[in-house]
Tab-separated table of C-alpha atoms and ligand atoms in Angstrom:
chain	number	residue	atom	x	y	z
A	1	UNK	CA	-69.887	-29.263	-34.266
A	2	UNK	CA	-69.796	-30.023	-30.531
A	3	UNK	CA	-68.406	-27.237	-28.368
A	4	UNK	CA	-65.639	-29.398	-26.843
A	5	UNK	CA	-64.505	-30.582	-30.315
A	6	UNK	CA	-64.534	-27.003	-31.540
A	7	UNK	CA	-62.443	-25.785	-28.574
A	8	UNK	CA	-59.929	-28.611	-28.965
A	9	UNK	CA	-59.661	-27.631	-32.638
A	10	UNK	CA	-59.017	-23.907	-32.251
A	11	UNK	CA	-57.331	-23.613	-28.842
A	12	UNK	CA	-54.519	-25.442	-27.084
A	13	UNK	CA	-57.035	-27.237	-24.854
A	14	UNK	CA	-57.344	-30.983	-25.334
A	15	UNK	CA	-60.927	-32.250	-25.360
A	16	UNK	CA	-61.060	-33.080	-21.646
A	17	UNK	CA	-59.625	-29.677	-20.692
A	18	UNK	CA	-62.118	-28.033	-23.076
A	19	UNK	CA	-65.023	-29.759	-21.303
A	20	UNK	CA	-63.707	-28.553	-17.940
A	21	UNK	CA	-63.251	-24.994	-19.255
A	22	UNK	CA	-66.864	-24.962	-20.471
A	23	UNK	CA	-68.161	-26.473	-17.209
A	24	UNK	CA	-66.354	-23.699	-15.303
A	25	UNK	CA	-68.236	-21.063	-17.288
A	26	UNK	CA	-65.206	-19.823	-19.257
A	27	UNK	CA	-66.974	-20.141	-22.604
A	28	UNK	CA	-69.671	-17.932	-24.101
A	29	UNK	CA	-71.595	-18.394	-27.336
A	30	UNK	CA	-73.190	-15.189	-28.647
A	31	UNK	CA	-72.727	-13.623	-25.229
A	32	UNK	CA	-74.344	-16.444	-23.216
A	33	UNK	CA	-72.317	-18.728	-20.952
A	34	UNK	CA	-72.487	-22.286	-22.299
A	35	UNK	CA	-71.412	-25.027	-19.899
A	36	UNK	CA	-72.436	-28.097	-21.859
A	37	UNK	CA	-69.648	-29.729	-23.869
A	38	UNK	CA	-72.152	-31.247	-26.303
A	39	UNK	CA	-73.692	-27.861	-27.217
A	40	UNK	CA	-73.604	-27.595	-31.028
A	41	UNK	CA	-71.800	-24.502	-32.334
A	42	UNK	CA	-71.855	-23.203	-35.881
A	43	UNK	CA	-69.775	-20.874	-38.017
A	44	UNK	CA	-72.058	-17.869	-37.556
A	45	UNK	CA	-71.694	-18.059	-33.709
A	46	UNK	CA	-69.438	-15.690	-31.779
A	47	UNK	CA	-67.567	-18.036	-29.466
A	48	UNK	CA	-65.313	-16.725	-26.701
A	49	UNK	CA	-62.949	-18.411	-24.252
A	50	UNK	CA	-62.137	-16.195	-21.251
A	51	UNK	CA	-63.803	-13.318	-23.154
A	52	UNK	CA	-61.412	-13.760	-26.109
A	53	UNK	CA	-63.146	-14.197	-29.457
A	54	UNK	CA	-62.144	-17.423	-31.206
A	55	UNK	CA	-61.965	-17.998	-34.949
A	56	UNK	CA	-63.763	-20.679	-36.888
A	57	UNK	CA	-61.247	-23.386	-37.824
A	58	UNK	CA	-59.895	-23.371	-41.338
A	59	UNK	CA	-57.106	-25.921	-41.781
A	60	UNK	CA	-56.589	-28.440	-38.974
A	61	UNK	CA	-53.167	-29.316	-37.507
A	62	UNK	CA	-52.864	-31.909	-34.746
A	63	UNK	CA	-50.338	-34.037	-32.975
A	64	UNK	CA	-51.026	-37.459	-31.567
A	65	UNK	CA	-48.952	-39.528	-29.168
A	66	UNK	CA	-49.331	-42.782	-31.065
A	67	UNK	CA	-49.609	-45.883	-28.900
A	68	UNK	CA	-48.280	-49.254	-30.058
A	69	UNK	CA	-50.842	-51.400	-31.867
A	70	UNK	CA	-52.400	-48.600	-33.963
A	71	UNK	CA	-51.805	-48.481	-37.698
A	72	UNK	CA	-51.236	-45.360	-39.776
A	73	UNK	CA	-53.909	-45.969	-42.406
A	74	UNK	CA	-57.342	-44.626	-43.270
A	75	UNK	CA	-58.886	-48.019	-42.617
A	76	UNK	CA	-57.790	-51.447	-41.502
A	77	UNK	CA	-59.860	-54.600	-41.197
A	78	UNK	CA	-57.923	-55.985	-38.205
A	79	UNK	CA	-56.285	-53.227	-36.183
A	80	UNK	CA	-57.313	-49.899	-34.678
A	81	UNK	CA	-56.219	-46.917	-36.784
A	82	UNK	CA	-54.622	-43.709	-35.484
A	83	UNK	CA	-57.535	-41.633	-36.800
A	84	UNK	CA	-59.716	-43.457	-34.226
A	85	UNK	CA	-57.825	-41.509	-31.542
A	86	UNK	CA	-59.602	-38.300	-32.622
A	87	UNK	CA	-63.313	-37.545	-32.733
A	88	UNK	CA	-64.806	-39.030	-35.904
A	89	UNK	CA	-65.676	-35.695	-37.515
A	90	UNK	CA	-62.028	-34.561	-37.213
A	91	UNK	CA	-60.393	-37.869	-38.066
A	92	UNK	CA	-62.360	-38.127	-41.295
A	93	UNK	CA	-60.855	-34.868	-42.596
A	94	UNK	CA	-57.219	-35.462	-41.660
A	95	UNK	CA	-54.226	-36.839	-43.513
A	96	UNK	CA	-51.379	-38.601	-41.758
A	97	UNK	CA	-48.027	-36.805	-42.063
A	98	UNK	CA	-45.398	-39.545	-42.493
A	99	UNK	CA	-46.308	-42.982	-41.236
A	100	UNK	CA	-45.099	-44.876	-38.187
A	101	UNK	CA	-45.112	-48.675	-38.018
A	102	UNK	CA	-47.777	-50.421	-35.943
A	103	UNK	CA	-45.312	-51.117	-33.118
A	104	UNK	CA	-43.702	-47.633	-33.192
A	105	UNK	CA	-44.907	-45.099	-30.624
A	106	UNK	CA	-44.731	-41.338	-30.296
A	107	UNK	CA	-45.097	-38.139	-32.253
A	108	UNK	CA	-47.387	-38.278	-35.259
A	109	UNK	CA	-48.782	-35.265	-37.108
A	110	UNK	CA	-52.157	-35.025	-38.816
A	111	UNK	CA	-53.450	-32.215	-40.996
A	112	UNK	CA	-55.963	-31.114	-43.589
A	113	UNK	CA	-53.282	-28.904	-45.213
A	114	UNK	CA	-51.655	-30.715	-48.143
A	115	UNK	CA	-48.865	-28.174	-48.691
A	116	UNK	CA	-47.846	-28.255	-45.053
A	117	UNK	CA	-47.805	-32.070	-45.148
A	118	UNK	CA	-45.601	-31.915	-48.239
A	119	UNK	CA	-43.108	-29.587	-46.546
A	120	UNK	CA	-42.574	-32.135	-43.764
A	121	UNK	CA	-42.487	-35.314	-45.837
A	122	UNK	CA	-40.980	-34.300	-49.184
A	123	UNK	CA	-37.338	-35.403	-49.644
A	124	UNK	CA	-36.713	-31.939	-51.141
A	125	UNK	CA	-37.314	-30.268	-47.762
A	126	UNK	CA	-34.896	-30.855	-44.890
A	127	UNK	CA	-36.790	-31.941	-41.800
A	128	UNK	CA	-35.137	-33.832	-38.942
A	129	UNK	CA	-37.040	-36.660	-37.260
A	130	UNK	CA	-35.653	-37.917	-33.966
A	131	UNK	CA	-36.230	-41.480	-32.747
A	132	UNK	CA	-35.384	-43.068	-29.429
A	133	UNK	CA	-34.218	-46.550	-30.376
A	134	UNK	CA	-33.895	-49.549	-28.047
A	135	UNK	CA	-31.602	-52.134	-29.563
A	136	UNK	CA	-31.288	-55.869	-29.134
A	137	UNK	CA	-27.487	-55.623	-28.821
A	138	UNK	CA	-25.073	-53.000	-27.521
A	139	UNK	CA	-24.186	-50.540	-30.259
A	140	UNK	CA	-20.535	-50.414	-31.262
A	141	UNK	CA	-18.599	-47.247	-32.093
A	142	UNK	CA	-18.066	-48.479	-35.657
A	143	UNK	CA	-21.820	-48.890	-36.120
A	144	UNK	CA	-22.394	-45.334	-34.920
A	145	UNK	CA	-19.778	-44.072	-37.360
A	146	UNK	CA	-21.414	-45.996	-40.221
A	147	UNK	CA	-24.836	-44.513	-39.411
A	148	UNK	CA	-23.304	-41.037	-39.269
A	149	UNK	CA	-21.771	-41.485	-42.721
A	150	UNK	CA	-24.704	-43.333	-44.327
A	151	UNK	CA	-25.544	-47.017	-44.767
A	152	UNK	CA	-26.809	-49.074	-47.682
A	153	UNK	CA	-30.294	-50.367	-46.975
A	154	UNK	CA	-31.380	-53.740	-48.237
A	155	UNK	CA	-32.838	-53.278	-51.732
A	156	UNK	CA	-31.521	-49.698	-52.219
A	157	UNK	CA	-28.684	-48.490	-54.408
A	158	UNK	CA	-27.774	-45.276	-52.569
A	159	UNK	CA	-26.486	-44.694	-49.064
A	160	UNK	CA	-28.854	-43.135	-46.536
A	161	UNK	CA	-28.167	-39.476	-45.750
A	162	UNK	CA	-25.835	-38.958	-42.782
A	163	UNK	CA	-27.702	-39.482	-39.496
A	164	UNK	CA	-27.066	-37.953	-36.076
A	165	UNK	CA	-26.514	-40.509	-33.335
A	166	UNK	CA	-26.466	-39.918	-29.586
A	167	UNK	CA	-25.721	-42.862	-27.317
A	168	UNK	CA	-28.072	-42.954	-24.308
A	169	UNK	CA	-27.074	-46.377	-22.936
A	170	UNK	CA	-25.154	-49.361	-24.296
A	171	UNK	CA	-28.199	-50.503	-26.282
A	172	UNK	CA	-30.182	-47.273	-26.587
A	173	UNK	CA	-29.632	-44.321	-28.931
A	174	UNK	CA	-31.278	-41.205	-30.290
A	175	UNK	CA	-31.173	-41.432	-34.056
A	176	UNK	CA	-32.006	-38.305	-36.059
A	177	UNK	CA	-32.673	-38.724	-39.763
A	178	UNK	CA	-34.058	-36.540	-42.525
A	179	UNK	CA	-35.463	-39.280	-44.735
A	180	UNK	CA	-38.588	-41.373	-44.286
A	181	UNK	CA	-38.129	-44.541	-46.283
A	182	UNK	CA	-40.211	-47.617	-45.496
A	183	UNK	CA	-39.049	-49.091	-42.123
A	184	UNK	CA	-36.040	-46.805	-42.413
A	185	UNK	CA	-34.777	-46.896	-38.831
A	186	UNK	CA	-35.206	-50.661	-38.505
A	187	UNK	CA	-33.431	-51.203	-41.832
A	188	UNK	CA	-30.604	-48.802	-40.887
A	189	UNK	CA	-29.952	-50.686	-37.675
A	190	UNK	CA	-30.187	-54.021	-39.510
A	191	UNK	CA	-27.602	-52.681	-41.980
A	192	UNK	CA	-25.125	-52.275	-39.105
A	193	UNK	CA	-25.858	-55.738	-37.713
A	194	UNK	CA	-28.229	-54.808	-34.892
A	195	UNK	CA	-31.997	-55.084	-34.372
A	196	UNK	CA	-34.569	-52.539	-33.173
A	197	UNK	CA	-36.551	-53.759	-30.171
A	198	UNK	CA	-38.571	-50.592	-29.557
A	199	UNK	CA	-38.924	-47.351	-31.485
A	200	UNK	CA	-40.353	-44.048	-30.285
A	201	UNK	CA	-40.394	-40.772	-32.262
A	202	UNK	CA	-40.147	-37.760	-29.973
A	203	UNK	CA	-39.322	-34.872	-32.320
A	204	UNK	CA	-40.063	-33.625	-35.843
A	205	UNK	CA	-38.108	-30.496	-36.811
A	206	UNK	CA	-38.250	-28.251	-33.730
A	207	UNK	CA	-41.559	-29.771	-32.586
A	208	UNK	CA	-41.198	-32.017	-29.542
A	209	UNK	CA	-43.801	-34.430	-28.230
A	210	UNK	CA	-43.206	-33.234	-24.651
A	211	UNK	CA	-44.501	-34.713	-21.425
A	212	UNK	CA	-48.033	-33.300	-21.422
A	213	UNK	CA	-49.601	-35.713	-23.906
A	214	UNK	CA	-49.995	-39.331	-22.801
A	215	UNK	CA	-50.067	-42.250	-25.237
A	216	UNK	CA	-53.356	-42.166	-27.151
A	217	UNK	CA	-53.986	-38.436	-26.553
A	218	UNK	CA	-54.012	-35.685	-29.170
A	219	UNK	CA	-53.990	-31.889	-29.269
A	220	UNK	CA	-54.206	-29.098	-31.813
A	221	UNK	CA	-50.906	-27.439	-32.710
A	222	UNK	CA	-50.463	-23.796	-31.806
A	223	UNK	CA	-50.093	-21.304	-34.648
A	224	UNK	CA	-46.384	-20.952	-33.740
A	225	UNK	CA	-45.926	-24.711	-34.045
A	226	UNK	CA	-47.724	-24.783	-37.406
A	227	UNK	CA	-45.337	-22.034	-38.588
A	228	UNK	CA	-42.267	-24.192	-37.805
A	229	UNK	CA	-42.762	-25.959	-41.156
B	301	URA	N1	-38.480	-46.155	-39.138
B	301	URA	C1	-38.998	-47.376	-38.903
B	301	URA	O1	-38.346	-48.380	-39.125
B	301	URA	N2	-40.243	-47.458	-38.422
B	301	URA	C2	-40.998	-46.373	-38.119
B	301	URA	O2	-42.123	-46.512	-37.650
B	301	URA	C3	-40.435	-45.101	-38.357
B	301	URA	C4	-39.174	-45.023	-38.862
């Protein structure tokens, strides 16, 4: 695979930063400095960044800052898909960890590791997901209390699990939920008589999107981040 793809896979460097690191002479392959980002590396190569030997990737774990307009699907005839945000050879191997709607932005995880994916998405595992929610109307105290207790979604027969709500402005909240039902946040707010105007996920478990990744960018997770789940 290309050197810059490899580096973005096994280090914290995003692809652009990986290209710069190589151009600056920080990367060696089998003892030789390699400055070209399109140099093809293979598993038998000894690849070092700043003289530190790097491993060949096994499972892949990535986060993406999903922009609006992208769909969480493996293919779509009309819209761009989130996997298009990564190099093709990576995107083809990855599974999407819990889907976001086309108009929802923010933190999305992708992995090759099925068990890890299951730990984040399975209802049997507790994993908080935090959303910043812009609402059409000011949110009332009673609505917040209802969300904190649990609401009945259209078409369901059980209340949602208690959510955490933090008011940020009259019509903006952080909503933290542990479930991931279809359109869950939009349906929860509809259940309390409001309407979601914009939705952004900024945290899954202890993993925050942070400021460093702009919309449309991706990066590999660190081993500590992978171990959160
Ligand atoms: N809830 C929604 O309604 N939409 C999303 O994209 C995520 C959670």
